C-alpha angles and dihedrals in degrees: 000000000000090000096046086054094050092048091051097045080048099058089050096051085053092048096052092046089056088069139083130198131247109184134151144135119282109222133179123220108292086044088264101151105233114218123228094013110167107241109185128172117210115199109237099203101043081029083221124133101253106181145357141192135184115218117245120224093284082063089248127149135177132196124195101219139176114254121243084021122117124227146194114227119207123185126182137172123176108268093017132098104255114243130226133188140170113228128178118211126215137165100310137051127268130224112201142166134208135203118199117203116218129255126222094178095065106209126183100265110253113207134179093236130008119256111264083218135026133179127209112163108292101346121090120203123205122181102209092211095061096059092027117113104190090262100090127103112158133035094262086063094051100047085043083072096047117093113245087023118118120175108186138207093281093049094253123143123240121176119184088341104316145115115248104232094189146014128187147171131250079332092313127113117257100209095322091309103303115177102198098051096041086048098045099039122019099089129246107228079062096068128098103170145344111233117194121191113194117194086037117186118198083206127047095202090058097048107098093044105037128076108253097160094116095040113102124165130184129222124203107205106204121224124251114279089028089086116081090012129076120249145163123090146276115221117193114181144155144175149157136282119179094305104328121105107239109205129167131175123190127183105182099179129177143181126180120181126155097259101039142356138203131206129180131173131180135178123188108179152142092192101093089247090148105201099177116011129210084245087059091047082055088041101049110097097173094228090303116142124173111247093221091059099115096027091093097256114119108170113164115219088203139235123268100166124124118280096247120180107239132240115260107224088335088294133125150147094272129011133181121158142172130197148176135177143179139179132178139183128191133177102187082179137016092255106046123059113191115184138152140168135216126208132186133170128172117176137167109201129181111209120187119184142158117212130187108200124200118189133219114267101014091197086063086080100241108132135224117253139204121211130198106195128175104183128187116210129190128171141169119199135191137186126171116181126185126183142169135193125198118181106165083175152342103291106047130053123166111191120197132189141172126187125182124190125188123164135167115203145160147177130204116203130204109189136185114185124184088221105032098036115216121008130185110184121179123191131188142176137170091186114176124190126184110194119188134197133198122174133166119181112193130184119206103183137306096311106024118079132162135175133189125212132184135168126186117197118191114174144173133197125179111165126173134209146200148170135174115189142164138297151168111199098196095069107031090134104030136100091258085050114147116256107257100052097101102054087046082051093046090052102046100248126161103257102187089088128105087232129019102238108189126168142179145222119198133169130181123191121193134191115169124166113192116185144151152165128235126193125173127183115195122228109190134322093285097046149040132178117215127193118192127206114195152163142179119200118188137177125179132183124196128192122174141158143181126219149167131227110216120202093269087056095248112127133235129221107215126207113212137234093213138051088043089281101308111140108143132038136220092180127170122188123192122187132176130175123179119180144174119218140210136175131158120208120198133163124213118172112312097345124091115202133212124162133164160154140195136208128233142212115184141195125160116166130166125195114205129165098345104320141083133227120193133181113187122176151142129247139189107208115188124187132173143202133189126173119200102200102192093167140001087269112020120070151144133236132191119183122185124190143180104202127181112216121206131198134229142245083258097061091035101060116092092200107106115253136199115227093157146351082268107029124074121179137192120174127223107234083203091071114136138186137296130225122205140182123217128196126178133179117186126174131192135193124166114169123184095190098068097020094241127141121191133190133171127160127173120178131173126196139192138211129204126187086354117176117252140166134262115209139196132184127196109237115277097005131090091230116127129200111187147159134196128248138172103270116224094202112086107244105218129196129183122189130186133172141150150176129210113186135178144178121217099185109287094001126074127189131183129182121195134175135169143190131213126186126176128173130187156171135233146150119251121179087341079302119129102238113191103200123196131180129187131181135180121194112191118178133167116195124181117184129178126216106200111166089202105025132055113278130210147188121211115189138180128197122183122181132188122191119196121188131183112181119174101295089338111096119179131168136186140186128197124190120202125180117168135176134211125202132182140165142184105212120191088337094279107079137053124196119195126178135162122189123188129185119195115194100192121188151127134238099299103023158017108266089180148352123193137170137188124193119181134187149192144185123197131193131189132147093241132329092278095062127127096211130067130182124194141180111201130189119188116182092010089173101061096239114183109195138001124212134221137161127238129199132205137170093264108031147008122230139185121217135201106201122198124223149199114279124233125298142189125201139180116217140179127212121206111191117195 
């Protein structure tokens, strides 16, 4: 593997000391510089573009060429008669100006090729073919060559250090913008250019008096002949895996015309090729955003889902899954948009994993335990989303959506802890949630804008749970008594059995109406005041038992020794905030202003047996924004915010609660609010001149009152029993984290590194315990784009984690160095392969090592071929298990995960 890296690093040293250097100023007429001016080379010999640059603001530009090569050299500006000369390279650099003369005629600009980037305010244009190798086959692949473009492990877009919020197709929705199923599925060969749009305002009417700096979308231009015909592909395979049968079938279809489009996109498999996760389905908001999301306001309706363990990587031991989705958009008139989407999932995975678990204060007598688990998941998941847009002219736009959710899902457990003995848990849910939208956005005239906004949750939980565990009736009480019977003392259960069966019922209803009212008067053209009218109104119910199967197959109601009682809940939470908002926006020089505050009105009250509890109470929040632009595309931004955090039902509800084998729960109906404090610092650079992209963000934030547990063990078992309480320490976090990357011609490198640093504080054993985390990332990557030779991308990650918790101190370092390797080979095959390699240990040893090394062969006449064949090898080297490393507030644990074994499989790819 060394020698692979130094011969790669090799080959692109070679490759940058073939080249010279042409570089110069752009000037018009009168030896002004002209910014953003387009540069390209074309190759006179091969007659191909070779390379371009666009001019900074010192006119400046700079091309990487071949020596003893001529060029034409072709430079345009908007207004202005393109140039061309002819320029012959040798052994040594060149140094060389240009002057552009004006033209009044205005013609649209002819060039030879087009320009593999232009520029044009906030907008960046990227045309694919001019960074395509001939390797690529879905979007991913395409965005992964443009520069400021970063496309991650999960398929989710970056671009200079943000978040992508939309993407869309030829200025239409794909499934609500939705980064991960447009990179992992639209083609590539479908794509003409990428346009990005930074600053990117959902509204045109708000655009000029919203803050848009964080909002980036993405538009996929299609190529001629992909718009009023249908196109994508269709991919069939199988194989062969010990003695199983492996099979996958995949239709990805598309049509785009200006009046409707249509997506699908299916996925039939047992190959672990996740298209769309549980975690997604979570993680899909289908454009929704709260409207009091910047108001200060921050209540949590909870989380009532099962407790599922979570995919490593999207590997497992097992995996099958089966997916569809549509989505479809219509105008039957200028003035009126309709568009939806469907979802639907339904997957069966195996998971397999040893843990070894350390908790927090060792002398406090709670032991370490080791844990064998096999689990069966199997989960069916559904989404439905309608909207409609209409906009008569340009002063009015009403915007509606509904989105339903419904899912059934369940996980069946089979535990073996080195403390509680045999274990069987079995979880189940059926949750359903209906969201609805409502916006209307009206302009009054040049200085008067509103904008209403309105969002209806309802929303309905029901999970069930049960474990069946160990137990010896004959020493329940004795010194050589099982683990567990004092917890099943402790809850009242019925110990002459020969197993504590023990279920719950649990039910959570939610009803939550979010709604304001926005008005801005604008000033001047430098400044807008905006005052904000809002409410959130919230009701939660909460039902909840617990109950033990006998061996009849009656049930028994315990009473328990502990929580005074309390083991079911009939809980209703109430929760109302109305607030008035103001914030003032003005620009001077090169600072943007934006400072705040809103006013709040709270009321939070809970009624539980019998009797009611009520906090009522006013707040000032300020918040504060300020944006440095030092260049057109290099700026700083600071936010400061107040926020107010409320808790919710869950945490509320003092009946106890099992939320694991191990874990017991009873709320504090008492619980009050939180106040925290939130700085943030980001800055951005992304310079086209010198190909360099730079990102660094640090924020800090601080808790107040924040709620925490308080946790209890019973001597020599890993049961806890806690309850939460407002904490009067001040919980502090700090994060830092930044990305420097830059192109030197064919050759791009990036380095990154981050920090993170919590600290908190708990209760242990009626013991203070002050927790504090810290962890550093640190990663290197180098990639080549050759349009002829192989190309390749070497990276390097390396992690320290770092846990104090109470008298319990752990650390752990992973190395992780991986390779990628791909080639386009007489224009008929492609050959793709990764390789990574994870070194996992502590302070005196290796824990684990593991390495997974894929690869695929593609065949297909010419790039214009129907037909595709690949073989395709995943885990060729037979890897067993991976490791990570998980902290909570009580304990640290480290995890080997198994995993799914190679597998080899034959496909063929059918494009339209």
């Amino acid at each position: 593997m060394k020698k692979l890296f130094i011969i790669l690093l090799l080959l692109a040293v070679q490759q940058s000391f073939a080249q010279i250097k042409l570089e110069g100023v752009v000037k018009d007429s009168i030896g002004n510089p002209l910014e953003l001016a387009n540069v390209i080379a074309i190759n006179q010999t091969s007659n191909t573009l070779e390379s371009y640059a666009i001019t900074n603001d010192q006119g400046r530009y700079k091309l990487n060429l071949a020596k003893n090569t001529s060029y034409k050299i072709q430079i345009s500006y908007v207004g202005m008669k393109t140039s061309d000369n002819v320029i012959a390279t040798k052994e040594a650099d060149i140094d060389r100006d240009f002057s552009l003369q004006y033209d009044n005629t205005l013609d649209e600009i002819q060039l030879t090729y087009e320009m593999p980037v232009t520029i044009k305010g906030d907008t960046i244009v990227y045309n694919a073919d001019s960074f395509n190798k001939g390797t690529e086959r879905k979007l991913g692949d395409v965005l992964k060559n443009l520069p400021g473009v970063e496309v991650n492990d999960e398929g989710e877009i970056e671009i200079e250090g943000k978040a992508v919020t939309k993407v869309m197709v030829d200025g239409k929705d794909f499934f609500d913008g939705d980064s991960k199923l447009a990179t992992k599925n639209i083609p590539a060969n479908a794509v003409d250019k990428v346009q990005v749009l930074k600053n990117y305002a959902e509204v045109g009417q708000l655009s000029g008096v919203t803050n848009n700096q964080d909002n980036i979308a993405i538009n996929i231009k299609l190529k001629e002949g992909k718009t009023n015909f249908w196109f994508g592909d269709i991919t069939a395979g199988s194989g062969i895996a010990d003695s199983d049968g492996l099979y996958l079938v995949q239709p990805k279809l598309f049509y785009y015309s200006p009046k409707y489009s249509i997506n699908f996109i299916g996925d039939i498999n047992n190959i672990g090729e996740i298209a769309f996760t549980r975690r997604d389905y979570f993680n899909f908001t289908g454009g929704f955003r709260a409207p009091s999301s910047q108001s200060g306001t921050n209540i949590s309706l909870g989380n009532n889902d099962l407790g599922f363990l979570t995919l490593q990587n999207n590997r497992a031991k097992d995996i099958n899954t089966k997916f569809g989705a549509a989505n479809f958009s219509y105008s039957p008139k200028e003035s009126l948009d309709l568009s939806g989407f469907a979802i639907l999932s339904s997957s069966k995975t195996e998971l397999q994993e040893n843990r070894f678990t350390q908790y927090t204060d060792s002398d406090l007598g709670i032991p370490d335990e080791f844990t064998e688990n096999n689990t069966l998941q199997r989960s069916d998941l559904g989404m439905l989303k309608l909207s409609a847009k209409y906009k008569p002219n340009t002063n009015n736009q009403l915007e509606y959506d509904i989105l339903g959710r419904m899912s059934k899902e369940s996980q069946d457990q089979n535990y073996f802890s080195s403390v509680i003995g045999t274990i069987d848990q079995f979880e189940e849910s059926s949750p359903y949630s209906i969201n609805q939208n409502l916006n209307y956005y009206y302009t009054l005239d040049d200085k008067n804008i509103f904008a209403l906004s309105a969002q209806h949750l309802l929303q309905d939980e029901d999970p069930f749970y049960n474990a069946l565990l160990e137990n010896d009736p004959t020493n329940n009480d004795g010194a050589n008594a099982d683990s567990y019977d004092t917890t099943a003392l402790g809850l009242g259960l019925d110990g002459s059995l020969d197993n504590y069966d023990i279920a719950q019922n649990k039910r959570v209803k939610s009803n939550q109406l979010d709604a304001k009212l926005d008005y801005w008067n604008v000033l001047n053209n430098k400044s807008n005041i905006n005052f904000t009218l809002g409410t959130i109104l919230s009701n939660q119910k909460f039902n909840s038992d617990i109950f033990q199967f006998l061996e009849d197959g009656s049930t028994f109601d315990p009473t328990p020794n502990i929580n005074d009682g309390l083991d079911y809940n009939d809980t209703e939470y109430n929760f109302t905030d109305l607030y008035l908002g103001a914030h003032y926006q003005f620009k001077t020089g090169i600072f943007t202003i934006t400072p705040g505050v809103s006013a709040h009105a709270y009321s939070a009250k809970n009624t539980q047996f019998g009797s009611e509890y009520t906090d009522n109470f006013f707040r000032l929040l300020p918040d504060f924004n300020t944006r440095i632009q030092l260049k057109k595309s290099e700026n700083i931004i600071f936010n400061y915010r107040m926020q107010t955090q409320f808790t919710d039902i869950n945490q509320l509800a003092e009946g106890l609660v099992l939320n694991g084998y191990n874990r017991i729960f009873s709320g504090n109906r008492e619980l009050e609010s939180a106040l925290s404090h939130n700085l943030n610092l980001a800055y951005w650079s992304f310079n086209m001149f010198n190909y360099t992209n730079v990102f660094a963000n640090i924020n800090y934030n601080k808790s107040i009152d924040n709620i925490r547990t308080a946790s209890n063990f019973e001597p020599g078992s890993v049961v806890n029993v806690s309850s939460p309480f407002n904490s009067g320490f001040a919980d502090e976090s700090l994060s830092a984290s930044g990305r420097f990357q830059r192109s030197f011609g064919k050759i791009r490198t990036s380095v990154k590194g981050g920090f993170t640093y919590s600290k908190f504080n708990q209760f242990i054993q009626n013991r203070r315990s002050e927790n504090e985390n810290y962890t550093q990332n640190y990663g290197a990557e180098i990639r080549s784009n050759f349009k002829e030779a192989p190309n390749f991308e070497i990276g390097y990650r390396y992690t320290i984690q770092n846990n104090d918790l109470g008298t319990t101190r752990t650390k752990f370092f992973t190395h992780a160095p991986r390779v990628e390797f791909d080639a386009y080979i007489w224009k008929t095959l492609t050959f793709r392969t990764s390789y990574t390699y994870n070194n996992f240990r502590d302070e005196n040893q290796t824990l684990n090592s593991f390495e997974f090394w894929d690869a695929s062969l593609s065949y297909r006449k010419d790039k214009d071929a129907k037909l595709e064949y690949q073989i395709k090898a995943t885990n060729l080297l037979d890897t067993k298990s991976q490791n990570q490393t998980n902290t909570s507030n009580i304990s640290v644990s480290a995890t080997e995960y198994f995993i799914q074994p190679r597998f080899v499989t034959f496909r063929m790819i059918y494009s339209l």
